[in-house]
């Protein structure tokens, strides 16, 4: 019971720190409250599976690594896109397509990896897109109900440069928030992957020690 209480306190501290670092407005505290209420009493993926199972550990680690890779790529693509937009280059379609693809992949992997923080990051990305839906659609990026993005490269190429720069340049709140949330999601995924690896190694060591005590040859 003391261990669980300590874990709940640590999670609360992580959520509060994440809220401050992402730079999202104070009204997003309602989002955190909603996430907490939905997740209360639910087990994490590692709790639902047998944490000592090598197969379960490998699956969990693989999922975290996919999320980390996708979120890291989203940060890189968003920064690259912003730099290209700032220089006034016309050929930004391919980079924008990469950013949209990584955005959608990160949403998908956040949904697949359970946990309060992952749900918070997913909702934050979804809300970031929804908040800028009208402005994004004006430059060729549509926003679905689930938060995923779809790019019309022809419309983007023909869009007003000032509008494109406002939404996708380095000073864009949209790009800044994507970078903030995705970087935190990547850090969290990396930490979880390392934690699963350490648990797997510990479980494997215990199992080997246990089995070595027995002679199965009769």
PDB file of C-alpha atoms in Angstrom, residues 50-164:
ATOM      1  CA  UNK A  50       2.511 -10.737 -16.505  1.00  0.00           C
ATOM      2  CA  UNK A  51       5.435  -8.378 -15.949  1.00  0.00           C
ATOM      3  CA  UNK A  52       7.803 -11.291 -15.387  1.00  0.00           C
ATOM      4  CA  UNK A  53       6.954 -12.842 -18.760  1.00  0.00           C
ATOM      5  CA  UNK A  54       9.827 -12.369 -21.223  1.00  0.00           C
ATOM      6  CA  UNK A  55       7.404 -12.213 -24.166  1.00  0.00           C
ATOM      7  CA  UNK A  56       5.224  -9.575 -22.485  1.00  0.00           C
ATOM      8  CA  UNK A  57       8.289  -7.540 -21.586  1.00  0.00           C
ATOM      9  CA  UNK A  58       9.574  -7.659 -25.154  1.00  0.00           C
ATOM     10  CA  UNK A  59       6.204  -6.527 -26.523  1.00  0.00           C
ATOM     11  CA  UNK A  60       5.945  -3.672 -24.037  1.00  0.00           C
ATOM     12  CA  UNK A  61       9.512  -2.552 -24.721  1.00  0.00           C
ATOM     13  CA  UNK A  62       8.925  -2.690 -28.483  1.00  0.00           C
ATOM     14  CA  UNK A  63       5.791  -0.551 -28.182  1.00  0.00           C
ATOM     15  CA  UNK A  64       7.585   2.052 -26.078  1.00  0.00           C
ATOM     16  CA  UNK A  65      10.479   2.132 -28.540  1.00  0.00           C
ATOM     17  CA  UNK A  66       8.078   2.693 -31.451  1.00  0.00           C
ATOM     18  CA  UNK A  67       6.483   5.586 -29.575  1.00  0.00           C
ATOM     19  CA  UNK A  68       9.875   7.078 -28.743  1.00  0.00           C
ATOM     20  CA  UNK A  69      11.051   6.835 -32.359  1.00  0.00           C
ATOM     21  CA  UNK A  70       7.844   8.362 -33.715  1.00  0.00           C
ATOM     22  CA  UNK A  71       7.773  11.231 -31.196  1.00  0.00           C
ATOM     23  CA  UNK A  72      11.466  12.026 -31.743  1.00  0.00           C
ATOM     24  CA  UNK A  73      10.888  12.045 -35.497  1.00  0.00           C
ATOM     25  CA  UNK A  74       7.901  14.359 -35.046  1.00  0.00           C
ATOM     26  CA  UNK A  75      10.065  16.863 -33.182  1.00  0.00           C
ATOM     27  CA  UNK A  76      12.740  16.730 -35.889  1.00  0.00           C
ATOM     28  CA  UNK A  77      10.277  17.036 -38.761  1.00  0.00           C
ATOM     29  CA  UNK A  78       8.392  19.908 -37.130  1.00  0.00           C
ATOM     30  CA  UNK A  79      11.629  21.819 -36.537  1.00  0.00           C
ATOM     31  CA  UNK A  80      12.849  21.165 -40.072  1.00  0.00           C
ATOM     32  CA  UNK A  81       9.511  22.266 -41.516  1.00  0.00           C
ATOM     33  CA  UNK A  82       9.546  25.469 -39.466  1.00  0.00           C
ATOM     34  CA  UNK A  83      13.046  26.316 -40.677  1.00  0.00           C
ATOM     35  CA  UNK A  84      12.081  25.756 -44.314  1.00  0.00           C
ATOM     36  CA  UNK A  85       8.944  27.875 -43.927  1.00  0.00           C
ATOM     37  CA  UNK A  86      10.967  30.712 -42.380  1.00  0.00           C
ATOM     38  CA  UNK A  87      13.314  30.806 -45.372  1.00  0.00           C
ATOM     39  CA  UNK A  88      10.359  31.201 -47.712  1.00  0.00           C
ATOM     40  CA  UNK A  89      11.054  28.050 -49.657  1.00  0.00           C
ATOM     41  CA  UNK A  90       8.349  26.770 -51.960  1.00  0.00           C
ATOM     42  CA  UNK A  91       9.255  23.074 -51.713  1.00  0.00           C
ATOM     43  CA  UNK A  92       7.960  22.398 -48.211  1.00  0.00           C
ATOM     44  CA  UNK A  93       5.346  19.827 -49.225  1.00  0.00           C
ATOM     45  CA  UNK A  94       7.507  16.744 -48.618  1.00  0.00           C
ATOM     46  CA  UNK A  95       8.629  17.955 -45.191  1.00  0.00           C
ATOM     47  CA  UNK A  96       5.072  18.894 -44.258  1.00  0.00           C
ATOM     48  CA  UNK A  97       3.934  15.425 -45.313  1.00  0.00           C
ATOM     49  CA  UNK A  98       6.594  13.899 -43.062  1.00  0.00           C
ATOM     50  CA  UNK A  99       5.493  16.002 -40.125  1.00  0.00           C
ATOM     51  CA  UNK A 100       1.837  15.045 -40.657  1.00  0.00           C
ATOM     52  CA  UNK A 101       2.748  11.351 -40.903  1.00  0.00           C
ATOM     53  CA  UNK A 102       4.804  11.475 -37.688  1.00  0.00           C
ATOM     54  CA  UNK A 103       2.041  13.411 -35.923  1.00  0.00           C
ATOM     55  CA  UNK A 104      -0.487  10.701 -36.785  1.00  0.00           C
ATOM     56  CA  UNK A 105       1.909   7.889 -35.860  1.00  0.00           C
ATOM     57  CA  UNK A 106       2.646   9.479 -32.496  1.00  0.00           C
ATOM     58  CA  UNK A 107      -1.073   9.771 -31.764  1.00  0.00           C
ATOM     59  CA  UNK A 108      -1.483   6.080 -32.658  1.00  0.00           C
ATOM     60  CA  UNK A 109       1.369   4.869 -30.466  1.00  0.00           C
ATOM     61  CA  UNK A 110       0.271   7.065 -27.567  1.00  0.00           C
ATOM     62  CA  UNK A 111      -3.133   5.399 -27.785  1.00  0.00           C
ATOM     63  CA  UNK A 112      -1.578   1.933 -27.867  1.00  0.00           C
ATOM     64  CA  UNK A 113       0.645   2.568 -24.842  1.00  0.00           C
ATOM     65  CA  UNK A 114      -1.548   2.889 -21.769  1.00  0.00           C
ATOM     66  CA  UNK A 115      -0.762   5.200 -18.880  1.00  0.00           C
ATOM     67  CA  UNK A 116      -1.846   8.543 -17.485  1.00  0.00           C
ATOM     68  CA  UNK A 117       0.998  10.510 -19.066  1.00  0.00           C
ATOM     69  CA  UNK A 118       0.590   8.931 -22.498  1.00  0.00           C
ATOM     70  CA  UNK A 119      -3.118   9.688 -22.454  1.00  0.00           C
ATOM     71  CA  UNK A 120      -2.372  13.257 -21.401  1.00  0.00           C
ATOM     72  CA  UNK A 121       0.124  13.709 -24.226  1.00  0.00           C
ATOM     73  CA  UNK A 122      -2.312  12.222 -26.749  1.00  0.00           C
ATOM     74  CA  UNK A 123      -5.108  14.524 -25.630  1.00  0.00           C
ATOM     75  CA  UNK A 124      -2.722  17.483 -25.698  1.00  0.00           C
ATOM     76  CA  UNK A 125      -1.699  16.801 -29.306  1.00  0.00           C
ATOM     77  CA  UNK A 126      -5.319  16.257 -30.281  1.00  0.00           C
ATOM     78  CA  UNK A 127      -6.365  19.524 -28.637  1.00  0.00           C
ATOM     79  CA  UNK A 128      -3.460  21.407 -30.217  1.00  0.00           C
ATOM     80  CA  UNK A 129      -4.680  20.344 -33.661  1.00  0.00           C
ATOM     81  CA  UNK A 130      -8.349  21.041 -32.874  1.00  0.00           C
ATOM     82  CA  UNK A 131      -7.583  24.500 -31.495  1.00  0.00           C
ATOM     83  CA  UNK A 132      -5.929  25.460 -34.799  1.00  0.00           C
ATOM     84  CA  UNK A 133      -8.321  23.552 -37.071  1.00  0.00           C
ATOM     85  CA  UNK A 134      -9.623  26.519 -39.052  1.00  0.00           C
ATOM     86  CA  UNK A 135      -6.185  28.066 -39.644  1.00  0.00           C
ATOM     87  CA  UNK A 136      -4.673  24.705 -40.597  1.00  0.00           C
ATOM     88  CA  UNK A 137      -7.412  23.951 -43.114  1.00  0.00           C
ATOM     89  CA  UNK A 138      -6.787  27.315 -44.775  1.00  0.00           C
ATOM     90  CA  UNK A 139      -3.287  26.150 -45.692  1.00  0.00           C
ATOM     91  CA  UNK A 140      -4.236  22.612 -46.708  1.00  0.00           C
ATOM     92  CA  UNK A 141      -4.056  20.613 -43.458  1.00  0.00           C
ATOM     93  CA  UNK A 142      -7.372  19.138 -42.335  1.00  0.00           C
ATOM     94  CA  UNK A 143      -8.046  17.893 -38.806  1.00  0.00           C
ATOM     95  CA  UNK A 144     -10.166  14.782 -38.150  1.00  0.00           C
ATOM     96  CA  UNK A 145     -12.308  14.206 -35.077  1.00  0.00           C
ATOM     97  CA  UNK A 146      -9.684  11.869 -33.629  1.00  0.00           C
ATOM     98  CA  UNK A 147      -7.021  14.575 -33.958  1.00  0.00           C
ATOM     99  CA  UNK A 148      -5.210  13.062 -36.934  1.00  0.00           C
ATOM    100  CA  UNK A 149      -4.079  15.297 -39.778  1.00  0.00           C
ATOM    101  CA  UNK A 150      -4.433  15.058 -43.567  1.00  0.00           C
ATOM    102  CA  UNK A 151      -2.303  17.127 -45.928  1.00  0.00           C
ATOM    103  CA  UNK A 152      -3.316  18.556 -49.303  1.00  0.00           C
ATOM    104  CA  UNK A 153       0.068  19.439 -50.781  1.00  0.00           C
ATOM    105  CA  UNK A 154      -1.389  21.366 -53.715  1.00  0.00           C
ATOM    106  CA  UNK A 155      -3.425  23.605 -51.418  1.00  0.00           C
ATOM    107  CA  UNK A 156      -0.389  24.113 -49.181  1.00  0.00           C
ATOM    108  CA  UNK A 157       1.721  25.154 -52.170  1.00  0.00           C
ATOM    109  CA  UNK A 158      -0.896  27.716 -53.206  1.00  0.00           C
ATOM    110  CA  UNK A 159      -1.599  29.023 -49.692  1.00  0.00           C
ATOM    111  CA  UNK A 160      -0.754  32.555 -48.598  1.00  0.00           C
ATOM    112  CA  UNK A 161       2.860  32.630 -47.396  1.00  0.00           C
ATOM    113  CA  UNK A 162       2.062  34.747 -44.343  1.00  0.00           C
ATOM    114  CA  UNK A 163      -0.605  32.275 -43.226  1.00  0.00           C
ATOM    115  CA  UNK A 164       1.763  29.364 -43.768  1.00  0.00           C
TER     116      UNK A 164
END
